[in-house]
mmCIF file of C-alpha atoms in Angstrom:
data_model
loop_
_atom_site.group_PDB
_atom_site.id
_atom_site.type_symbol
_atom_site.label_atom_id
_atom_site.label_comp_id
_atom_site.label_asym_id
_atom_site.label_seq_id
_atom_site.Cartn_x
_atom_site.Cartn_y
_atom_site.Cartn_z
ATOM 1 C CA MET A 121 -65.832 -1.974 70.205
ATOM 2 C CA ARG A 122 -66.523 -4.203 67.219
ATOM 3 C CA ILE A 123 -64.666 -2.840 64.201
ATOM 4 C CA THR A 124 -66.876 -2.997 61.111
ATOM 5 C CA ILE A 125 -65.914 -2.055 57.561
ATOM 6 C CA LEU A 126 -68.884 -0.417 55.822
ATOM 7 C CA PHE A 127 -68.572 -0.388 52.044
ATOM 8 C CA GLY A 128 -70.692 -0.321 48.905
ATOM 9 C CA GLY A 129 -73.252 2.484 48.765
ATOM 10 C CA THR A 130 -76.151 3.536 46.587
ATOM 11 C CA ASN A 131 -74.257 5.718 44.094
ATOM 12 C CA LYS A 132 -72.076 5.132 41.049
ATOM 13 C CA GLU A 133 -68.825 5.005 43.056
ATOM 14 C CA ARG A 134 -69.688 1.746 44.800
ATOM 15 C CA LEU A 135 -67.293 -0.169 42.502
ATOM 16 C CA VAL A 136 -64.343 1.761 43.902
ATOM 17 C CA SER A 137 -65.755 1.216 47.388
ATOM 18 C CA VAL A 138 -65.497 -2.559 46.991
ATOM 19 C CA ALA A 139 -61.831 -2.275 46.048
ATOM 20 C CA SER A 140 -61.242 0.000 49.052
ATOM 21 C CA ALA A 141 -62.942 -2.568 51.286
ATOM 22 C CA GLN A 142 -60.600 -5.273 50.014
ATOM 23 C CA ALA A 143 -57.583 -3.181 51.054
ATOM 24 C CA LEU A 144 -59.182 -2.273 54.381
ATOM 25 C CA HIS A 145 -59.971 -5.922 55.117
ATOM 26 C CA ALA A 146 -56.384 -6.927 54.370
ATOM 27 C CA ALA A 147 -55.242 -4.410 56.998
ATOM 28 C CA LEU A 148 -58.062 -5.204 59.467
ATOM 29 C CA PRO A 149 -58.639 -8.940 58.954
ATOM 30 C CA GLU A 150 -60.680 -9.355 62.146
ATOM 31 C CA ALA A 151 -63.180 -6.638 61.229
ATOM 32 C CA ASP A 152 -66.757 -7.475 60.254
ATOM 33 C CA LEU A 153 -67.858 -6.610 56.727
ATOM 34 C CA TRP A 154 -71.094 -4.722 56.053
ATOM 35 C CA PHE A 155 -72.209 -4.095 52.490
ATOM 36 C CA TRP A 156 -74.530 -1.155 51.790
ATOM 37 C CA ASP A 157 -76.373 -2.243 48.656
ATOM 38 C CA ILE A 158 -77.855 -0.107 45.901
ATOM 39 C CA ASN A 159 -81.368 -0.915 47.175
ATOM 40 C CA ASP A 160 -80.439 0.904 50.436
ATOM 41 C CA THR A 161 -80.129 -2.244 52.514
ATOM 42 C CA VAL A 162 -77.143 -3.408 54.546
ATOM 43 C CA ARG A 163 -76.052 -7.010 54.979
ATOM 44 C CA GLN A 164 -73.082 -8.728 56.568
ATOM 45 C CA VAL A 165 -70.843 -10.508 54.081
ATOM 46 C CA GLN A 166 -68.114 -13.081 54.442
ATOM 47 C CA SER A 167 -64.442 -12.460 53.844
ATOM 48 C CA ARG A 168 -64.240 -15.026 51.058
ATOM 49 C CA ALA A 169 -67.007 -13.281 49.115
ATOM 50 C CA LEU A 170 -65.266 -9.921 49.227
ATOM 51 C CA LEU A 171 -61.758 -11.200 48.543
ATOM 52 C CA GLY A 172 -63.043 -13.509 45.805
ATOM 53 C CA HIS A 173 -64.427 -10.584 43.825
ATOM 54 C CA SER A 174 -61.543 -10.282 41.371
ATOM 55 C CA ARG A 175 -62.674 -7.367 39.149
ATOM 56 C CA PRO A 176 -64.090 -4.759 41.551
ATOM 57 C CA PHE A 177 -63.557 -1.792 39.198
ATOM 58 C CA GLU A 178 -65.490 -3.449 36.381
ATOM 59 C CA GLU A 179 -68.110 -5.762 37.876
ATOM 60 C CA ALA A 180 -70.710 -5.062 40.568
ATOM 61 C CA PHE A 181 -70.397 -6.897 43.871
ATOM 62 C CA LYS A 182 -73.574 -8.923 44.477
ATOM 63 C CA PRO A 183 -73.678 -10.686 47.838
ATOM 64 C CA GLU A 184 -76.381 -13.174 48.677
ATOM 65 C CA GLY A 185 -79.019 -12.910 51.368
ATOM 66 C CA ARG A 186 -81.454 -10.301 52.571
ATOM 67 C CA GLY A 187 -80.403 -7.133 54.312
ATOM 68 C CA VAL A 188 -81.931 -4.528 56.586
ATOM 69 C CA GLY A 189 -82.436 -0.824 55.925
ATOM 70 C CA ILE A 190 -79.493 1.501 56.532
ATOM 71 C CA GLU A 191 -81.135 3.152 59.546
ATOM 72 C CA GLN A 192 -81.963 -0.236 61.081
ATOM 73 C CA ALA A 193 -78.348 -1.287 60.510
ATOM 74 C CA LEU A 194 -77.080 1.836 62.280
ATOM 75 C CA ASP A 195 -79.473 1.191 65.166
ATOM 76 C CA ALA A 196 -77.909 -2.262 65.450
ATOM 77 C CA ALA A 197 -74.415 -0.739 65.281
ATOM 78 C CA LYS A 198 -75.283 1.404 68.290
ATOM 79 C CA VAL A 199 -76.629 -1.536 70.319
ATOM 80 C CA GLU A 200 -73.709 -3.782 69.347
ATOM 81 C CA ASP A 201 -71.083 -1.105 70.119
ATOM 82 C CA ARG A 202 -69.673 -1.041 66.593
ATOM 83 C CA LEU A 203 -67.190 1.411 65.132
ATOM 84 C CA LEU A 204 -67.555 1.922 61.395
ATOM 85 C CA VAL A 205 -64.481 2.145 59.206
ATOM 86 C CA LEU A 206 -65.846 3.827 56.099
ATOM 87 C CA GLY A 207 -64.751 2.322 52.816
ATOM 88 C CA LEU A 208 -67.312 4.440 50.966
ATOM 89 C CA HIS A 209 -67.128 7.166 48.313
ATOM 90 C CA GLY A 210 -69.505 9.774 46.966
ATOM 91 C CA GLY A 211 -73.269 10.132 47.244
ATOM 92 C CA ARG A 212 -74.958 9.853 50.646
ATOM 93 C CA ALA A 213 -71.774 8.340 52.077
ATOM 94 C CA GLU A 214 -69.742 11.483 51.418
ATOM 95 C CA ASN A 215 -72.313 14.296 51.418
ATOM 96 C CA GLY A 216 -72.791 14.139 55.194
ATOM 97 C CA GLU A 217 -76.064 12.181 55.357
ATOM 98 C CA LEU A 218 -74.538 8.929 56.611
ATOM 99 C CA GLN A 219 -72.335 10.848 59.031
ATOM 100 C CA ALA A 220 -75.371 12.693 60.427
ATOM 101 C CA MET A 221 -77.216 9.407 60.940
ATOM 102 C CA CYS A 222 -74.215 8.039 62.838
ATOM 103 C CA GLU A 223 -73.779 11.192 64.913
ATOM 104 C CA MET A 224 -77.426 11.189 65.982
ATOM 105 C CA ARG A 225 -76.967 7.658 67.315
ATOM 106 C CA GLY A 226 -73.512 8.110 68.797
ATOM 107 C CA VAL A 227 -72.024 5.522 66.420
ATOM 108 C CA PRO A 228 -68.304 6.245 65.886
ATOM 109 C CA PHE A 229 -66.961 6.329 62.323
ATOM 110 C CA THR A 230 -63.743 7.238 60.541
ATOM 111 C CA GLY A 231 -63.285 10.417 58.533
ATOM 112 C CA SER A 232 -64.891 13.848 58.663
ATOM 113 C CA GLY A 233 -68.162 14.653 60.395
ATOM 114 C CA SER A 234 -71.458 15.537 58.745
ATOM 115 C CA ALA A 235 -70.978 19.311 58.462
ATOM 116 C CA ALA A 236 -67.505 19.124 56.907
ATOM 117 C CA SER A 237 -68.547 16.295 54.606
ATOM 118 C CA HIS A 238 -71.562 18.248 53.364
ATOM 119 C CA LEU A 239 -69.525 21.387 52.760
ATOM 120 C CA ALA A 240 -66.651 19.669 50.954
ATOM 121 C CA PHE A 241 -69.067 17.669 48.798
ATOM 122 C CA ASP A 242 -70.428 20.886 47.271
ATOM 123 C CA LYS A 243 -67.587 21.980 44.972
ATOM 124 C CA VAL A 244 -68.905 25.527 44.632
ATOM 125 C CA ALA A 245 -69.197 26.060 48.394
ATOM 126 C CA ALA A 246 -65.890 24.286 49.033
ATOM 127 C CA LYS A 247 -64.106 26.617 46.609
ATOM 128 C CA ARG A 248 -65.576 29.625 48.392
ATOM 129 C CA PHE A 249 -64.402 28.444 51.806
ATOM 130 C CA ALA A 250 -60.973 27.432 50.487
ATOM 131 C CA ALA A 251 -60.573 30.901 48.966
ATOM 132 C CA ILE A 252 -61.371 32.482 52.344
ATOM 133 C CA ALA A 253 -58.437 30.487 53.740
ATOM 134 C CA GLY A 254 -56.092 31.896 51.104
ATOM 135 C CA VAL A 255 -56.191 28.972 48.680
ATOM 136 C CA LYS A 256 -55.967 29.912 44.994
ATOM 137 C CA THR A 257 -59.201 29.196 43.118
ATOM 138 C CA GLN A 258 -60.688 30.217 39.803
ATOM 139 C CA ALA A 259 -64.089 31.691 39.042
ATOM 140 C CA GLY A 260 -66.812 29.414 37.738
ATOM 141 C CA VAL A 261 -68.942 29.888 34.626
ATOM 142 C CA MET A 262 -72.736 29.979 34.607
ATOM 143 C CA LEU A 263 -74.324 27.523 32.184
ATOM 144 C CA GLU A 264 -76.062 30.318 30.285
ATOM 145 C CA ASP A 265 -72.674 32.017 29.835
ATOM 146 C CA ALA A 266 -70.802 28.880 28.767
ATOM 147 C CA GLU A 267 -70.836 29.647 25.041
ATOM 148 C CA ALA A 268 -69.335 33.103 25.579
ATOM 149 C CA ALA A 269 -66.798 31.650 28.027
ATOM 150 C CA LEU A 270 -65.806 29.026 25.469
ATOM 151 C CA ALA A 271 -65.185 31.733 22.897
ATOM 152 C CA GLU A 272 -63.083 33.668 25.420
ATOM 153 C CA HIS A 273 -61.029 30.818 26.890
ATOM 154 C CA GLY A 274 -61.023 28.283 24.049
ATOM 155 C CA LYS A 275 -61.671 25.316 26.350
ATOM 156 C CA LEU A 276 -63.832 24.587 29.395
ATOM 157 C CA ILE A 277 -64.196 21.750 31.865
ATOM 158 C CA ALA A 278 -67.522 20.655 33.372
ATOM 159 C CA LYS A 279 -68.086 18.231 36.229
ATOM 160 C CA PRO A 280 -70.852 17.331 38.696
ATOM 161 C CA ALA A 281 -71.024 19.996 41.405
ATOM 162 C CA ARG A 282 -71.955 17.511 44.126
ATOM 163 C CA ASP A 283 -70.303 14.196 43.352
ATOM 164 C CA GLY A 284 -66.939 12.712 42.478
ATOM 165 C CA SER A 285 -65.274 13.822 39.261
ATOM 166 C CA SER A 286 -64.355 10.318 38.107
ATOM 167 C CA TYR A 287 -67.764 10.068 36.449
ATOM 168 C CA GLY A 288 -69.506 12.779 34.464
ATOM 169 C CA LEU A 289 -66.392 14.787 33.563
ATOM 170 C CA ILE A 290 -66.934 16.670 30.278
ATOM 171 C CA ILE A 291 -64.224 18.538 28.378
ATOM 172 C CA VAL A 292 -65.674 21.327 26.250
ATOM 173 C CA ASN A 293 -63.590 21.980 23.164
ATOM 174 C CA ALA A 294 -66.356 23.115 20.819
ATOM 175 C CA LYS A 295 -69.963 24.327 20.848
ATOM 176 C CA GLN A 296 -71.295 20.814 20.239
ATOM 177 C CA ASP A 297 -69.747 19.698 23.540
ATOM 178 C CA LEU A 298 -72.049 22.137 25.333
ATOM 179 C CA VAL A 299 -74.974 19.995 24.215
ATOM 180 C CA ALA A 300 -73.663 17.180 26.433
ATOM 181 C CA VAL A 301 -73.168 19.616 29.331
ATOM 182 C CA ARG A 302 -76.715 20.963 29.047
ATOM 183 C CA ALA A 303 -78.103 17.425 28.894
ATOM 184 C CA ALA A 304 -76.124 16.359 31.981
ATOM 185 C CA ALA A 305 -77.168 19.521 33.834
ATOM 186 C CA ARG A 306 -80.820 18.530 33.490
ATOM 187 C CA THR A 307 -80.351 15.763 36.055
ATOM 188 C CA GLU A 308 -77.716 17.273 38.371
ATOM 189 C CA ASP A 309 -75.951 20.565 38.971
ATOM 190 C CA TYR A 310 -72.724 21.069 37.051
ATOM 191 C CA LEU A 311 -69.680 23.175 37.844
ATOM 192 C CA ILE A 312 -68.162 24.771 34.740
ATOM 193 C CA GLU A 313 -64.741 26.425 34.741
ATOM 194 C CA PRO A 314 -62.203 27.637 32.206
ATOM 195 C CA PHE A 315 -59.762 24.851 31.396
ATOM 196 C CA ILE A 316 -56.356 25.465 32.947
ATOM 197 C CA SER A 317 -53.294 23.899 31.369
ATOM 198 C CA GLY A 318 -50.885 22.399 33.832
ATOM 199 C CA VAL A 319 -49.884 19.325 35.792
ATOM 200 C CA GLU A 320 -52.501 17.527 37.873
ATOM 201 C CA ALA A 321 -51.548 17.103 41.510
ATOM 202 C CA THR A 322 -53.125 15.888 44.717
ATOM 203 C CA CYS A 323 -52.103 16.195 48.339
ATOM 204 C CA GLY A 324 -53.341 14.247 51.322
ATOM 205 C CA VAL A 325 -53.772 15.661 54.797
ATOM 206 C CA LEU A 326 -53.603 13.456 57.870
ATOM 207 C CA GLU A 327 -54.833 14.052 61.400
ATOM 208 C CA GLN A 328 -52.783 11.847 63.671
ATOM 209 C CA SER A 329 -53.991 10.156 66.831
ATOM 210 C CA ASP A 330 -52.389 12.865 68.987
ATOM 211 C CA GLY A 331 -54.449 15.526 67.198
ATOM 212 C CA SER A 332 -51.619 16.994 65.110
ATOM 213 C CA VAL A 333 -52.389 17.576 61.421
ATOM 214 C CA ILE A 334 -49.822 17.210 58.623
ATOM 215 C CA SER A 335 -49.709 17.337 54.842
ATOM 216 C CA LEU A 336 -48.467 14.237 53.046
ATOM 217 C CA PRO A 337 -46.093 14.351 50.062
ATOM 218 C CA PRO A 338 -47.886 15.695 46.955
ATOM 219 C CA ILE A 339 -48.486 13.336 44.050
ATOM 220 C CA GLU A 340 -47.991 14.248 40.395
ATOM 221 C CA ILE A 341 -50.541 12.670 38.039
ATOM 222 C CA VAL A 342 -49.874 11.958 34.369
ATOM 223 C CA PRO A 343 -53.155 10.573 32.936
ATOM 224 C CA ALA A 344 -53.049 7.914 30.264
ATOM 225 C CA GLU A 345 -55.253 9.786 27.796
ATOM 226 C CA GLY A 346 -54.872 13.336 28.980
ATOM 227 C CA GLU A 347 -57.843 13.435 31.411
ATOM 228 C CA PHE A 348 -57.914 11.879 34.888
ATOM 229 C CA ASP A 349 -61.378 10.290 34.657
ATOM 230 C CA TYR A 350 -62.586 6.897 35.905
ATOM 231 C CA THR A 351 -60.863 4.944 33.120
ATOM 232 C CA ALA A 352 -57.558 6.743 33.605
ATOM 233 C CA LYS A 353 -57.721 6.328 37.406
ATOM 234 C CA TYR A 354 -58.661 2.682 37.708
ATOM 235 C CA LEU A 355 -58.358 0.864 34.394
ATOM 236 C CA ALA A 356 -55.617 2.400 32.266
ATOM 237 C CA LYS A 357 -52.205 0.817 32.757
ATOM 238 C CA SER A 358 -50.266 3.809 31.425
ATOM 239 C CA THR A 359 -51.471 6.416 33.933
ATOM 240 C CA GLN A 360 -48.530 7.553 36.071
ATOM 241 C CA GLU A 361 -48.879 8.625 39.697
ATOM 242 C CA ILE A 362 -45.524 9.902 40.895
ATOM 243 C CA CYS A 363 -44.980 10.337 44.630
ATOM 244 C CA PRO A 364 -43.377 12.571 45.616
ATOM 245 C CA GLY A 365 -44.247 14.679 42.580
ATOM 246 C CA ARG A 366 -41.514 16.203 40.464
ATOM 247 C CA PHE A 367 -42.298 19.758 41.509
ATOM 248 C CA ALA A 368 -39.917 22.532 42.398
ATOM 249 C CA PRO A 369 -39.449 22.786 46.183
ATOM 250 C CA GLU A 370 -41.425 26.044 46.362
ATOM 251 C CA ILE A 371 -44.343 24.489 44.431
ATOM 252 C CA THR A 372 -44.315 21.425 46.678
ATOM 253 C CA ALA A 373 -44.458 23.716 49.709
ATOM 254 C CA GLN A 374 -47.374 25.655 48.202
ATOM 255 C CA ILE A 375 -49.355 22.488 47.445
ATOM 256 C CA MET A 376 -48.840 21.148 50.957
ATOM 257 C CA ASP A 377 -49.750 24.482 52.542
ATOM 258 C CA GLN A 378 -52.893 24.928 50.448
ATOM 259 C CA ALA A 379 -54.062 21.353 51.083
ATOM 260 C CA LEU A 380 -53.710 21.974 54.815
ATOM 261 C CA ARG A 381 -55.546 25.300 54.525
ATOM 262 C CA ALA A 382 -58.426 23.654 52.640
ATOM 263 C CA HIS A 383 -58.636 20.853 55.217
ATOM 264 C CA HIS A 384 -58.960 23.365 58.040
ATOM 265 C CA ALA A 385 -61.256 25.775 56.155
ATOM 266 C CA LEU A 386 -63.719 22.955 55.496
ATOM 267 C CA SER A 387 -63.414 21.705 59.103
ATOM 268 C CA CYS A 388 -62.303 18.257 57.922
ATOM 269 C CA SER A 389 -61.140 15.688 60.430
ATOM 270 C CA GLY A 390 -59.270 12.400 60.212
ATOM 271 C CA TYR A 391 -57.992 12.645 56.687
ATOM 272 C CA SER A 392 -58.681 14.357 53.378
ATOM 273 C CA ARG A 393 -57.178 14.730 49.923
ATOM 274 C CA THR A 394 -57.209 17.933 47.887
ATOM 275 C CA ASP A 395 -56.721 18.107 44.129
ATOM 276 C CA PHE A 396 -54.953 20.883 42.216
ATOM 277 C CA ILE A 397 -53.830 21.940 38.767
ATOM 278 C CA VAL A 398 -50.281 23.258 38.919
ATOM 279 C CA SER A 399 -50.383 26.057 36.353
ATOM 280 C CA GLU A 400 -47.824 28.648 35.343
ATOM 281 C CA ILE A 401 -49.115 30.825 38.204
ATOM 282 C CA GLY A 402 -48.887 28.025 40.775
ATOM 283 C CA PRO A 403 -51.336 25.484 42.258
ATOM 284 C CA ILE A 404 -55.041 26.120 41.563
ATOM 285 C CA TYR A 405 -57.620 24.436 43.824
ATOM 286 C CA LEU A 406 -60.020 21.918 42.281
ATOM 287 C CA GLU A 407 -61.775 20.044 45.099
ATOM 288 C CA THR A 408 -61.377 18.320 48.456
ATOM 289 C CA ASN A 409 -62.300 14.682 49.071
ATOM 290 C CA THR A 410 -63.327 13.731 52.608
ATOM 291 C CA LEU A 411 -63.414 9.994 51.757
ATOM 292 C CA PRO A 412 -60.634 9.539 49.190
ATOM 293 C CA GLY A 413 -60.068 6.120 47.688
ATOM 294 C CA LEU A 414 -58.250 3.596 49.873
ATOM 295 C CA THR A 415 -57.716 0.837 47.322
ATOM 296 C CA LYS A 416 -54.292 -0.743 47.017
ATOM 297 C CA ALA A 417 -53.728 1.442 43.941
ATOM 298 C CA SER A 418 -55.236 4.657 45.340
ATOM 299 C CA LEU A 419 -53.404 7.934 45.740
ATOM 300 C CA TYR A 420 -53.803 8.402 49.487
ATOM 301 C CA PRO A 421 -52.159 5.078 50.487
ATOM 302 C CA LYS A 422 -49.279 5.897 48.114
ATOM 303 C CA ALA A 423 -48.700 9.181 49.914
ATOM 304 C CA LEU A 424 -48.852 7.421 53.286
ATOM 305 C CA LYS A 425 -46.197 4.959 52.138
ATOM 306 C CA THR A 426 -43.921 7.758 50.945
ATOM 307 C CA GLN A 427 -44.367 9.449 54.321
ATOM 308 C CA GLY A 428 -43.299 6.189 55.990
ATOM 309 C CA ILE A 429 -46.712 5.399 57.474
ATOM 310 C CA GLU A 430 -47.950 1.837 57.148
ATOM 311 C CA PHE A 431 -51.582 1.441 56.110
ATOM 312 C CA PRO A 432 -52.617 -0.556 59.225
ATOM 313 C CA ASP A 433 -51.033 2.120 61.431
ATOM 314 C CA PHE A 434 -52.977 4.819 59.576
ATOM 315 C CA LEU A 435 -56.220 2.921 60.154
ATOM 316 C CA GLN A 436 -55.478 2.369 63.820
ATOM 317 C CA GLY A 437 -54.917 6.099 64.210
ATOM 318 C CA GLN A 438 -58.221 6.861 62.498
ATOM 319 C CA ILE A 439 -60.030 4.382 64.746
ATOM 320 C CA GLU A 440 -58.549 6.059 67.821
ATOM 321 C CA LEU A 441 -59.681 9.479 66.573
ATOM 322 C CA ALA A 442 -63.198 8.155 65.932
ATOM 323 C CA VAL A 443 -63.414 6.829 69.492
ATOM 324 C CA LYS A 444 -62.191 10.137 70.949
ATOM 325 C CA ARG A 445 -64.668 12.129 68.870
ATOM 326 C CA VAL A 446 -67.727 10.120 69.895
ATOM 327 C CA ARG A 447 -66.695 10.229 73.569
ATOM 328 C CA THR A 448 -66.360 14.017 73.360
ATOM 329 C CA GLN A 449 -69.821 14.303 71.792
ATOM 330 C CA ARG A 450 -71.333 12.234 74.595
#
């Protein structure tokens, strides 16, 4: 099979995708590079163009040349016996649409399948399934009840219900902040919850090539400005990501157990990363990412390193799983 790194995408997380592709290419230097552009076309790019893009988190990647539509590209991937290593995040890349297009063609790809991706992408549905598996969650707030909830809890948090939380995160401290939430909710669904004080944490889950599934060491996150948004994640120098996190042993065990439960409840495969707030009553579930960031500075590769797993070995394991899955489907 021809290993091909697919990166870019048509949503607002394509900047992170370019940085992930740079890390993936460093680990898989012989792989082809396919860029999914914002105009929904795919084109092959050269290594020097990708590696020469020095500010991926701040400037859009703009390769030259004409591309073909995404479905035409996947048709070609089938004919050319390609396996897609997904360096994508959010939008159609993470909501199951791309995965469904690959599955219909028998094109192998890394990460979770279409059904799990679609379920995990919907934060409201994902919370419901995680709760069924015994993961601690908190009740959401309807938009029409947000003002009363603000008065009751003193602070709320709002984020897109079906996209990454790096963009669009709104902290509601006062009634005037609800104006921004209502405006944002006109263009996409928003999940609103009471704000929980605590330490932010995340925990990766890894399916190994032999089919066994393990939790990776949890990471403690100390955001630069108090909120772990896009700026704090990718641009702020003072954000701390401590792996393994400085949690009590029983809290570490709970985080790892609940991340594994969420992974299974959502039927994830390959790898995932689940985010929590560690409150005074223990870890509270936030969301599960089926295509977490794989940049050199991302959380998942840090957890792999702490676990003693080299990034190229992780990718080779994911490639082997993708091959097994497509052969089973055939």
